[in-house]
XYZ file of C-alpha atoms in Angstrom:
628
model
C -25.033 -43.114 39.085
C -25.335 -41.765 36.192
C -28.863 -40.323 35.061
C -30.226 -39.769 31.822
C -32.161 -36.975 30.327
C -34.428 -36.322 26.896
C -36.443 -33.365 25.439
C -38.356 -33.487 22.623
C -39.396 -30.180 20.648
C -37.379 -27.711 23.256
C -37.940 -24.287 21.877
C -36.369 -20.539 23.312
C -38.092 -17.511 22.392
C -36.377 -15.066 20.544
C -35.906 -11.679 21.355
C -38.944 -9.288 21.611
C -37.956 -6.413 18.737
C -37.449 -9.753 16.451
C -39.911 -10.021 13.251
C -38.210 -13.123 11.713
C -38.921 -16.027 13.517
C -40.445 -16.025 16.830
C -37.930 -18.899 18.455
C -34.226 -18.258 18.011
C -33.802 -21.837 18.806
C -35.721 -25.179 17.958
C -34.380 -28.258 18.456
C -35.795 -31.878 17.173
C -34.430 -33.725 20.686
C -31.677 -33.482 23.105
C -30.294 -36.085 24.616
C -27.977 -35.607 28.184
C -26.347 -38.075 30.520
C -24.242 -37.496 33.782
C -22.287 -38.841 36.160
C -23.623 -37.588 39.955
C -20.810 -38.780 41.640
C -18.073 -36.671 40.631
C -19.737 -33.929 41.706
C -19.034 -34.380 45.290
C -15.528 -33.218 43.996
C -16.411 -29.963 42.089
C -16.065 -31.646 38.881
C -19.313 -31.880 36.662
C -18.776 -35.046 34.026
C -21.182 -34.987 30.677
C -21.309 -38.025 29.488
C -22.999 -37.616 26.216
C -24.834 -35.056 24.838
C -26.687 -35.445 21.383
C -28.587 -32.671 19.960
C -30.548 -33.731 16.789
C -31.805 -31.341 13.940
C -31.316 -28.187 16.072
C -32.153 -24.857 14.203
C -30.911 -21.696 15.396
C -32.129 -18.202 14.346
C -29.368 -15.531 14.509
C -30.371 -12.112 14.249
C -28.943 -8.209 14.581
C -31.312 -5.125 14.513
C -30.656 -1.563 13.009
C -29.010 -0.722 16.495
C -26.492 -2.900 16.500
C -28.998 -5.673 19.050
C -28.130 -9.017 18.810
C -30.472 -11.819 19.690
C -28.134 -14.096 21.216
C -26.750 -11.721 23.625
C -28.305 -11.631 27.669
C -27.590 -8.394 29.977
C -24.947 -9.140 32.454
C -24.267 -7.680 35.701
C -21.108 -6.587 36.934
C -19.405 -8.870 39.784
C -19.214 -6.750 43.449
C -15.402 -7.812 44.378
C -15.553 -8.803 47.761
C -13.559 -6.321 50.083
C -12.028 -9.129 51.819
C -10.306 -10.604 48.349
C -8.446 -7.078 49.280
C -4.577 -8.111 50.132
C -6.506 -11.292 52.019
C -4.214 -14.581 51.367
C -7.204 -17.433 50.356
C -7.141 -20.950 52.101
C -7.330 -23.573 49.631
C -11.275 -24.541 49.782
C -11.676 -20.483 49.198
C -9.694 -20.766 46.207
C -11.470 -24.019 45.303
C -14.611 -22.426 45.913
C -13.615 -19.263 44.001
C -12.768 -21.398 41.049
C -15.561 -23.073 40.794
C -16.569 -26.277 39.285
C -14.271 -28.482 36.372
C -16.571 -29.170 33.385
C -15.644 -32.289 31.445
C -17.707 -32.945 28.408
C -17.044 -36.915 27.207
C -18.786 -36.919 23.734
C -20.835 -34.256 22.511
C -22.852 -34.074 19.142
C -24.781 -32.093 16.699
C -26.404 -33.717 14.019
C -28.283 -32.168 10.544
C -28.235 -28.321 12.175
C -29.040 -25.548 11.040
C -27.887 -21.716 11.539
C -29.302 -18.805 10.044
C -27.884 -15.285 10.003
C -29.642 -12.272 8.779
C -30.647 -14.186 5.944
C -27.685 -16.255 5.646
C -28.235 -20.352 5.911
C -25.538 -22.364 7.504
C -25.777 -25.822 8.025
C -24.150 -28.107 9.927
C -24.154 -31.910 8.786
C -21.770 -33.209 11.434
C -20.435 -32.116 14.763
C -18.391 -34.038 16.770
C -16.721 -32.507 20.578
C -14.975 -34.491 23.070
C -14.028 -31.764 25.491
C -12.197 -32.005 29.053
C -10.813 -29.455 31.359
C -7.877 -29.806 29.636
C -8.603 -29.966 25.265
C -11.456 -30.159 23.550
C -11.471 -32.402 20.412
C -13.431 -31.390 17.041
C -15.127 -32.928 14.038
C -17.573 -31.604 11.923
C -18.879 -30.909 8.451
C -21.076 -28.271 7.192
C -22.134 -25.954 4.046
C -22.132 -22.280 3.900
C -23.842 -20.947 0.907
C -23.259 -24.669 -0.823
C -19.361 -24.033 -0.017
C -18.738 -27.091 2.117
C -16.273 -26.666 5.353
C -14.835 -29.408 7.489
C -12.268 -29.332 10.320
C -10.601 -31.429 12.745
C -8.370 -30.941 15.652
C -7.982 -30.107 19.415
C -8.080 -26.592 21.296
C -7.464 -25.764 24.841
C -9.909 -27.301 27.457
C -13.379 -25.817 28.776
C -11.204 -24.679 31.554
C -9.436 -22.294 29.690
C -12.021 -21.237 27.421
C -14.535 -20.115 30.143
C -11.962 -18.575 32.746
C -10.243 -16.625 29.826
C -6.818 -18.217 30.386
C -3.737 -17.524 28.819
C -1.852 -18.952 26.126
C -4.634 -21.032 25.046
C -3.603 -23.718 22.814
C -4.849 -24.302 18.674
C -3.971 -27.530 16.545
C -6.438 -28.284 13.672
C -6.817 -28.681 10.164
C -9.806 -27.357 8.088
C -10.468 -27.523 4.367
C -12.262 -25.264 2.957
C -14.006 -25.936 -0.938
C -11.079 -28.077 -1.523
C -8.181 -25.861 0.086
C -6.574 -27.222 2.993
C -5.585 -25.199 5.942
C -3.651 -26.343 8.421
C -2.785 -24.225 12.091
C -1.117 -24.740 14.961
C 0.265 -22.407 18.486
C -1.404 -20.444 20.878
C -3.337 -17.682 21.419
C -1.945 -15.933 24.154
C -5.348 -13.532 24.879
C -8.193 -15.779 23.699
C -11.097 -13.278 24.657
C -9.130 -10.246 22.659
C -7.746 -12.525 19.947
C -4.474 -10.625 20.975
C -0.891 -12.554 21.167
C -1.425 -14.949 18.080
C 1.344 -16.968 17.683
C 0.464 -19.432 15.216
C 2.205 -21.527 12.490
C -0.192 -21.619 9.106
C 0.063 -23.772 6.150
C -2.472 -23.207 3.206
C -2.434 -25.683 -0.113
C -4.457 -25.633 -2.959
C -3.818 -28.225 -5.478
C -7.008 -27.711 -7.374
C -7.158 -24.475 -7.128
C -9.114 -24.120 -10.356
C -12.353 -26.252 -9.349
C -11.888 -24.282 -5.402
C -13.126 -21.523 -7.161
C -15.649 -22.794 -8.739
C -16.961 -24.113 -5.999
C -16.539 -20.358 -4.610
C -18.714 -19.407 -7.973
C -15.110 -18.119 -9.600
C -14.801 -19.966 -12.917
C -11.864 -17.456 -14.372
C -9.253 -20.555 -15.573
C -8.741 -23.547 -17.151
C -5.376 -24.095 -15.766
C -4.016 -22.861 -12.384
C -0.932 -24.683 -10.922
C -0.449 -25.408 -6.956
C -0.517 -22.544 -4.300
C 1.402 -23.302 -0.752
C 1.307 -20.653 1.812
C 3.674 -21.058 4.898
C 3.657 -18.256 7.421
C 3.929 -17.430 11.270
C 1.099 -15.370 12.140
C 1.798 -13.242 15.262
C -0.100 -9.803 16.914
C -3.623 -9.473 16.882
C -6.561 -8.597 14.809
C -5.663 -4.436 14.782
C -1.804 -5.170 14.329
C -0.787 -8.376 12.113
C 1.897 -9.861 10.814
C 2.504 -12.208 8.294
C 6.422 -13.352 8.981
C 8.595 -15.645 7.501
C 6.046 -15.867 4.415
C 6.657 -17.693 1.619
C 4.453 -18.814 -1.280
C 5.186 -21.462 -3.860
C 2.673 -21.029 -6.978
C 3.311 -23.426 -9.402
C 7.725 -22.141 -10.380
C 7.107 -18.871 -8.479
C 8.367 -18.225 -4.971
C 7.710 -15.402 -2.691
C 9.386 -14.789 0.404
C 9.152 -12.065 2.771
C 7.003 -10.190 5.259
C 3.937 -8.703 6.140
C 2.210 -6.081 8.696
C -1.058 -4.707 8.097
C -2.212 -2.123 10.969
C -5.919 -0.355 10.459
C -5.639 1.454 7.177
C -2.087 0.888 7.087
C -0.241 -2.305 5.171
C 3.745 -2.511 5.440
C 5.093 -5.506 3.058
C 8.945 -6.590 2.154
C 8.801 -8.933 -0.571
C 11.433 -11.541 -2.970
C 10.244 -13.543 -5.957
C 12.795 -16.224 -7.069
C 10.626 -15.829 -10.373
C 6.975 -14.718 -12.362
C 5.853 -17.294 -14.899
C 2.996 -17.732 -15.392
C 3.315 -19.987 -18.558
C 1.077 -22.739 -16.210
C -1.918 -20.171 -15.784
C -4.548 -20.345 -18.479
C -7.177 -17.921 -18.175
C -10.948 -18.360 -19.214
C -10.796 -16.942 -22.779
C -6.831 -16.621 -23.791
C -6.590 -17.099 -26.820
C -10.116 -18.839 -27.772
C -13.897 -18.604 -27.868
C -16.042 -20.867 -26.473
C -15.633 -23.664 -29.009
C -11.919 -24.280 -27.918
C -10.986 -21.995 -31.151
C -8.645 -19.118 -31.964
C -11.055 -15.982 -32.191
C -11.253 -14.235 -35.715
C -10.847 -11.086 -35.419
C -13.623 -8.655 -34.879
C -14.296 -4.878 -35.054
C -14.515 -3.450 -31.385
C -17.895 -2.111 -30.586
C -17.896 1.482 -31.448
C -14.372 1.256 -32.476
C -13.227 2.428 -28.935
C -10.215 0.943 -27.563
C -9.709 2.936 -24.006
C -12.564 2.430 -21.259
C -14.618 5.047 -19.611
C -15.138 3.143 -16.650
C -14.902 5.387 -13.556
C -11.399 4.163 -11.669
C -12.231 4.342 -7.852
C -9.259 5.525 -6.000
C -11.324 6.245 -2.564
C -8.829 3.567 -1.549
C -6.091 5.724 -1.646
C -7.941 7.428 1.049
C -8.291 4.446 3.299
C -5.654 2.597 3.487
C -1.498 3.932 3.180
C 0.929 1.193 2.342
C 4.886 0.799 2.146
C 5.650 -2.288 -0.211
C 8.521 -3.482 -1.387
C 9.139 -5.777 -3.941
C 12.122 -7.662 -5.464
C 12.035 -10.435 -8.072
C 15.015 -11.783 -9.325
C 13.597 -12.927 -12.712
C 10.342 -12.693 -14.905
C 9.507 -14.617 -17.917
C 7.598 -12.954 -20.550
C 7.274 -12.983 -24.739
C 9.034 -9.651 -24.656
C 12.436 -8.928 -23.557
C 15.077 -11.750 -22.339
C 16.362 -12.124 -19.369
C 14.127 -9.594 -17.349
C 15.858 -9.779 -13.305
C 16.761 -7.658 -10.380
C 13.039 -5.854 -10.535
C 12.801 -3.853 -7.713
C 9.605 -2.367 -6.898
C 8.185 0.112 -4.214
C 4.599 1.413 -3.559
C 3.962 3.789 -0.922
C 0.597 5.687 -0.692
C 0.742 8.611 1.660
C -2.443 10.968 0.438
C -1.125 9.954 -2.953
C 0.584 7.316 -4.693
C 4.160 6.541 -5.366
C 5.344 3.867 -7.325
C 8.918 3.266 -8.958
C 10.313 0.128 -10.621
C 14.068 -0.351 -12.178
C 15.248 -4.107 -13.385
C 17.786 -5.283 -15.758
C 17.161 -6.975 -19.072
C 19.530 -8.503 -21.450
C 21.675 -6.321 -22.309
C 19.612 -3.196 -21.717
C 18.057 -1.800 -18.335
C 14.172 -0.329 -17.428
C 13.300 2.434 -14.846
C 9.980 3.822 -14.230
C 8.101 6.430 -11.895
C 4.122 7.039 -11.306
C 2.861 9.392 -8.654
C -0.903 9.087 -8.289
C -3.121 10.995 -6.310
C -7.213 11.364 -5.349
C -7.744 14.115 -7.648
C -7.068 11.491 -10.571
C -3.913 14.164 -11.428
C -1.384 11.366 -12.872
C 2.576 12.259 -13.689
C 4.575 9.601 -15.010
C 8.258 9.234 -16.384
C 10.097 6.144 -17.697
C 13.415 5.306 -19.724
C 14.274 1.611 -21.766
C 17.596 1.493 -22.437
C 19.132 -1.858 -24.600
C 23.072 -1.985 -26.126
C 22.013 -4.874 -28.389
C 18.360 -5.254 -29.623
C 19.065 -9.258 -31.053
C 19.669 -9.858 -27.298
C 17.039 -7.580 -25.272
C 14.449 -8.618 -27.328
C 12.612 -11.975 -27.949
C 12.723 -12.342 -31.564
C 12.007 -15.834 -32.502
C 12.188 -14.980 -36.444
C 15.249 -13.547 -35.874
C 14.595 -10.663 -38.045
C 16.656 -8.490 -36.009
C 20.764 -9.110 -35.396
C 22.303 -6.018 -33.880
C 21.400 -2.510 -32.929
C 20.496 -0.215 -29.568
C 17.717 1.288 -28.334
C 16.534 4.211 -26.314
C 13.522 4.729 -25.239
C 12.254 7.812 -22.800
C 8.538 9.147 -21.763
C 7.675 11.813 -19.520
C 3.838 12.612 -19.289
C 1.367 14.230 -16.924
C -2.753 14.022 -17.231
C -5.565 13.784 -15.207
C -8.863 11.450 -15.891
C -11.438 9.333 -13.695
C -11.085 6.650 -16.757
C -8.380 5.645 -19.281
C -10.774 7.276 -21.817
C -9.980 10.682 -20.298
C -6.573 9.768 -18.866
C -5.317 9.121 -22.791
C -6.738 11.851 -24.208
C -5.316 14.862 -21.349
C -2.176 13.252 -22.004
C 0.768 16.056 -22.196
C 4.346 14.585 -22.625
C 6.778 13.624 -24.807
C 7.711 10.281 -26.129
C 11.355 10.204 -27.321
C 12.332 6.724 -29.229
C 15.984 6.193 -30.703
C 17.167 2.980 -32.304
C 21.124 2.914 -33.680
C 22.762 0.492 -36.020
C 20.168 -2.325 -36.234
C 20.356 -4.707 -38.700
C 16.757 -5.999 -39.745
C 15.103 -8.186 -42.116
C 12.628 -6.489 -44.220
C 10.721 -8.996 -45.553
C 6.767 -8.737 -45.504
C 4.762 -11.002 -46.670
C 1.727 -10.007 -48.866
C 0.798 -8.322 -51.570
C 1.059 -4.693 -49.397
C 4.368 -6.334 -48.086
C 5.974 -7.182 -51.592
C 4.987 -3.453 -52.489
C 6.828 -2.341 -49.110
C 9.563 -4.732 -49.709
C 10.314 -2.852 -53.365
C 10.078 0.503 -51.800
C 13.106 -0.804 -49.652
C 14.780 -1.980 -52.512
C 13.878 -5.425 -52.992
C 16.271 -6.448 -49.812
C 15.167 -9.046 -47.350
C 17.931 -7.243 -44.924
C 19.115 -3.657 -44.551
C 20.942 -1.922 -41.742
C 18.988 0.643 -40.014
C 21.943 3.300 -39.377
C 18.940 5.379 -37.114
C 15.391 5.021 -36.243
C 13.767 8.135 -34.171
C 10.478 8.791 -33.048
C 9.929 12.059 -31.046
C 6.389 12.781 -30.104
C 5.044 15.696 -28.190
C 1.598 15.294 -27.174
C -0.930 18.003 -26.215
C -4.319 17.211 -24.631
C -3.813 13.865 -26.495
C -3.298 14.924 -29.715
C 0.507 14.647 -31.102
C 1.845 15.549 -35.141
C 3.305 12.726 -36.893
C 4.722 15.996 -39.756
C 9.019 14.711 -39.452
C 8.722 13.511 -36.224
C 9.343 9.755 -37.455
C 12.536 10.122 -38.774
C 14.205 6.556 -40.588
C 17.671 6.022 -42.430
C 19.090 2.962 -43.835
C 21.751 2.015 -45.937
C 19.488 2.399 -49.442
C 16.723 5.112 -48.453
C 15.719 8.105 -45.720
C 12.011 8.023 -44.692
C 9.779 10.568 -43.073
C 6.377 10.448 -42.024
C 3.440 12.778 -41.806
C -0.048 12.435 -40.131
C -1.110 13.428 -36.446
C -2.580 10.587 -33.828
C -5.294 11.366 -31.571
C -6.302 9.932 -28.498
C -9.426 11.707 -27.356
C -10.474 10.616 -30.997
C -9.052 7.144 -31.121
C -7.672 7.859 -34.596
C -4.384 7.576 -36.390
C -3.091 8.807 -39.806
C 0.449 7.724 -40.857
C 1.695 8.815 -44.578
C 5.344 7.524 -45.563
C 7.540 9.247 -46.994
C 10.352 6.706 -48.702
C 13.465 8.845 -50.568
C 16.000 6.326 -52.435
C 19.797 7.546 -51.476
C 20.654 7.136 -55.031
C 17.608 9.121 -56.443
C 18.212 11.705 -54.358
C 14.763 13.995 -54.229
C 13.107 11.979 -57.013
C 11.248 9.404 -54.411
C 8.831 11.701 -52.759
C 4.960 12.368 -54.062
C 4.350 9.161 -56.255
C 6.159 6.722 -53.601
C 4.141 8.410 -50.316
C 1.067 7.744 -51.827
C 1.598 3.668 -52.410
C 1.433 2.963 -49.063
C -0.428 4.802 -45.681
C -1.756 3.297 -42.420
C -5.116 5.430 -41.280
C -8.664 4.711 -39.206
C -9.354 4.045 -35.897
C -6.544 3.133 -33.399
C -8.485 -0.104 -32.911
C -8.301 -0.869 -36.383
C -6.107 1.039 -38.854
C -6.091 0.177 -42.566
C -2.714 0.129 -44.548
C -3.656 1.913 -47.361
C -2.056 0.636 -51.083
C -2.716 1.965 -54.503
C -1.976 -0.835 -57.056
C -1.463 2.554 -59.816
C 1.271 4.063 -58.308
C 3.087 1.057 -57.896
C 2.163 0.490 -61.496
C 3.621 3.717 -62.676
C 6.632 3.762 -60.130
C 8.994 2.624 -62.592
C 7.847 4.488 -65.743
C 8.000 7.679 -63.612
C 11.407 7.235 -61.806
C 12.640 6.733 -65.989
C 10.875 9.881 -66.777
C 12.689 11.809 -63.715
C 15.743 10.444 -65.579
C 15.707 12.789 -68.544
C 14.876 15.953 -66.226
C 18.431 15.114 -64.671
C 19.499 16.351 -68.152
C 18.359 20.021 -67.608
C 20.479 22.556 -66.837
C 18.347 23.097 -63.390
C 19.172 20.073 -62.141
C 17.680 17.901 -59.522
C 15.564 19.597 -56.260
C 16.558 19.297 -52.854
C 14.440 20.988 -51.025
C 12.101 18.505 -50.062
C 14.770 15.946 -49.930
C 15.538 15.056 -45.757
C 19.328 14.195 -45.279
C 19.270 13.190 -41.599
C 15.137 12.302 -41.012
C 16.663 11.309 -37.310
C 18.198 14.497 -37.070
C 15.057 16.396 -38.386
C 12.996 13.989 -36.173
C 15.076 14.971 -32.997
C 14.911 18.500 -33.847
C 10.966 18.337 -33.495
C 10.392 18.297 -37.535
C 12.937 21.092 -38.125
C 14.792 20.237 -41.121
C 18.739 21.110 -41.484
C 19.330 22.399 -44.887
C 21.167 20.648 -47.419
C 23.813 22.033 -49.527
C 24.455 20.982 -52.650
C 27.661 18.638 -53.679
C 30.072 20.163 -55.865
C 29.901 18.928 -59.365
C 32.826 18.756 -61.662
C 31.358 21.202 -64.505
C 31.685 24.658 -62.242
C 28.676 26.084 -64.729
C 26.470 23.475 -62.506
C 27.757 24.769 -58.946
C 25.921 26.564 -56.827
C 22.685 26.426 -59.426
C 18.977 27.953 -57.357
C 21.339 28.397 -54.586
C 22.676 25.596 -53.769
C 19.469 23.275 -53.463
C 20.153 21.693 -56.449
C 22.614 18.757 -57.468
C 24.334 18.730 -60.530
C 22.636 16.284 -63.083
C 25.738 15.075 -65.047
C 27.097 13.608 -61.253
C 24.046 11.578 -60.896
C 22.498 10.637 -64.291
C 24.789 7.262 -65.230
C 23.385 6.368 -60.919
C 19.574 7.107 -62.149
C 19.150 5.428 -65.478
C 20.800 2.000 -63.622
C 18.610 2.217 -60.609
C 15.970 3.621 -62.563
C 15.580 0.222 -64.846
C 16.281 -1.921 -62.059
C 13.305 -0.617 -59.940
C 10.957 -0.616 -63.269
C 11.744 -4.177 -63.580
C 11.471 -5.577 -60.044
C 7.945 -3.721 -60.707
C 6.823 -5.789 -63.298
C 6.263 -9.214 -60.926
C 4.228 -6.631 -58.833
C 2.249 -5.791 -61.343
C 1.521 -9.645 -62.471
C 0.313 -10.327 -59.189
C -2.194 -6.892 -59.046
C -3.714 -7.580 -62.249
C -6.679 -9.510 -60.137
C -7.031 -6.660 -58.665
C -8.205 -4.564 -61.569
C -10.451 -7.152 -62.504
């Protein structure tokens, strides 16, 4: 025997504080058929159910009411289930009836949630006391969501029991997910023990689907874990992640407000990842450059580090490689991040050649103190130089700052530190293209190469403000360069004068030569500064020094810098130079010994003199538009 029943229009009131809708439930028809036999053995057997066009109103009030929910009372236990074996119809009695559910379906639903519409297109359930089967398809805010699979029985999802069972697979936009183990604890969600596979091979369209359009180009993301704990104490373990060449392996435990994580990347590159906007505007074309609005290169966005606050973390990171446009061969990066009322983060790694190590403690009072050191034996190798304008030469690079600022605005411009750059021995080509370049090029002698014995740069910044006045210190093999000019950060604004001095004309390359070429303006935007006359009159002028090299005075040292690197290092302090001895002793010793003795120098000047006037002449060919 096996009866059938139908309802049309079956409607259940909603609850009485509700001002929505005034049925939480409405349903087009419902369609039920039974088998009465079975129940002469305790079992109840559905079967068919079909519910068509159901719509169900879900609702919570301001005190945490739900609509859904019906007042329970508690069970009395029955005094003689005290220490009172059970004969087998008790127990059968005690355990009530077996539900078995054959096919049951939900067609074109509908669920609403404070608001929220979810709809249900599909819903296939084949349940037994044993597994319940799934299919269905359905939208959530136009994201669509299907799954398949089978979970424990109706048994074991009404009488709570343990180590219910979970095998599906669910896609979600268009990532798969895929899950399978038990739940030990159903009702508490406690005891997971489940294996999880998540793949995205278009992950670029998934979100856009999840209204994310941020990338042309995205390769494929695998996720493999074993999820085990519960919902207050999870852990990710055995995790690994392929994206695209990048693997991470590792762990994870995340506690309320507290997030533990040991992590290994094989690799980061990221050369498949193409952003919305590298590199091009919207017509598929390389940007021309534009002038930043109000010429302002550091935000004033408010940082939020209430986070810092909420949750404490102890990460740990290792990657065995990075690839980057920088620095070759960038491995063994080991990272940790622990936030305990503030944060602590370190890194070291090796590069070619050359090593990096680095320290940031921030905490909620935005106070920020930092520290780092870059150390490379052989710059051609460290560094990726596809020109190859540089073959040899170290490097040393060391910054130790504190500051304090809710935005990188402020942060920049409270910076107090010092910024200590050395580079030894290099061997670089010079060569600059341009009309500004061809001028630099001359000032350097008219060499494409020169060997930079020392570069230094040793900055000491106050409230973001740091002198520029022989703390740039540069010696090659033909000339000695200072620099002078201060660069602010609360401003956003940099002045940089050089300061070229030939070797061979020793103290005659200062004024005229500084003014030929400067870098100045905004930090977003700095100008190099030429002046086609003093390049012009370079030559003429170094000819004229010539005959004052004929005076019995002789030539002026005391603006001429020796050792810029050492004068540099000393914080703009310049070591005074003595003056050579001359072979005429009526020369030696002349205004105290800052002076060199002409007759020693003058065959070196005229030579270099004409040489530099003539090299001049192309230079001044090419300005002549200029003047027009």
């Amino acid at each position: 025997m096996k009866p059938a029943l139908r309802i049309d229009g079956a409607k259940l009131s909603n609850a009485s504080w509700s001002t929505s809708n005034p049925y939480m439930v409405e349903v087009a028809s419902l369609d039920a058929e039974f088998s009465l036999l079975p129940l002469l053995q305790k079992e109840i057997i559905v079967e068919k159910v079909v519910i068509r066009s159901p719509k169900i109103h879900l609702e919570e009030n301001s005190k945490g009411q739900v609509n859904w929910g019906l007042p329970m009372k508690k069970a009395n236990k029955k005094p003689e289930e005290n220490g009172k074996k059970l004969t087998e119809i008790e127990k059968s009695k005690k355990d009530g009836f077996d539900l078995n559910v054959k096919n049951f379906e939900i067609n074109n639903a509908m669920i609403s949630y404070n608001g929220s519409i979810y709809k249900i297109d599909h819903l296939a359930l084949s349940a037994s006391s044993d597994e319940v089967l799934v299919d269905f398809n359905s939208v959530l805010k136009d994201i669509p969501i299907s799954l398949k699979g089978k979970f424990g029985g109706i048994n074991a999802l009404i009488k709570n029991k343990k180590n219910f069972p979970v095998d599906f697979e669910a896609k979600i936009a268009l990532v798969n997910l895929k899950i399978s183990g038990i739940i030990e604890d159903l009702k508490a969600l406690n005891g997971l023990k489940l294996n999880t596979v998540i793949v995205a091979d278009d992950l670029v369209n998934s979100l856009k689907i999840l209204k994310l359009d941020v990338a042309k180009s995205l390769p494929l993301l695998k996720i493999d874990t074993f999820i085990s704990g519960n919902l207050s104490n999870i852990s990710l373990n055995n995790l690994k992640v392929n994206f695209g060449k990048n693997i991470i392996d590792g762990n994870v435990n995340y506690i309320p407000q507290n997030l533990k994580a040991d992590l290994k990347f094989n690799t980061i590159d990221l050369s498949e990842v193409v952003l919305n906007g590298d590199n091009e505007n919207e017509n598929g074309n390389i940007p021309v450059a534009t002038k930043p609005k109000n010429n302002k290169i550091f935000s004033k966005n408010k940082i939020d580090l209430s986070s810092l606050n909420l949750l404490k973390f102890d990460i740990k990171i290792l990657i065995d490689g990075f690839e980057n446009n920088f620095v070759n061969n960038l491995n063994n990066i080991k990272i940790t991040a622990i936030n305990n009322k503030e944060l602590t983060a370190k890194m070291e790694a090796n590069v070619e050649q050359g090593k990096i190590v680095g320290d940031v403690i921030i905490n909620k009072n935005y106070d920020i103190v930092t520290k780092f050191d870059v150390e490379s034996d052989d710059l051609s190798k460290t560094y990726k130089d596809e020109t190859k304008k540089i073959e040899s030469g170290k490097l040393s690079l060391k910054g130790n700052f504190k500051t304090k600022g809710e935005n990188v605005a402020d942060i920049m411009g409270n910076l107090d530190g010092n910024l200590l750059l050395q580079a030894e021995n290099a061997n670089v080509n010079f060569e600059i293209p341009s009309i500004e370049g061809s001028v630099i090029n001359t000032i350097l002698r008219g060499s494409k190469k020169d060997m930079v014995s020392c570069f230094v740069t040793n900055l000491d910044f106050k409230d973001g403000v740091a002198s520029l006045n022989r703390r740039i210190g540069v010696e090659t093999s033909k000339i000695n360069m200072t620099f002078e000019g201060n660069v602010d950060f609360k401003k956003e604004y940099l002045k940089l004068v050089a300061k070229p001095m030939s070797k061979k004309l020793v103290g005659q390359t200062t004024d005229f030569i500084s003014s030929v070429a400067k870098l100045e303006g905004p930090l977003s935007n700095p100008k190099v500064v030429v002046s086609p006359l003093s390049v012009v009159s370079l030559g003429t002028a170094l000819i004229d020094k010539v005959s004052a090299v004929a005076s019995k005075t002789g030539v002026d040292l005391t603006t001429y810098d020796k050792n810029p690197c050492k004068t540099a290092l000393n914080k703009g302090v310049m070591e005074k130079v003595e003056a050579p001895k001359s072979n005429n002793p009526k020369t030696n010793g002349v205004n105290g010994g800052n002076t060199v003795a002409p007759q020693d120098l003058l065959k070196d000047l005229e030579d270099t003199g004409r040489n530099i006037r003539d090299e001049l002449k192309d230079i001044h060919k090419n300005l002549k538009g200029l003047f027009k």
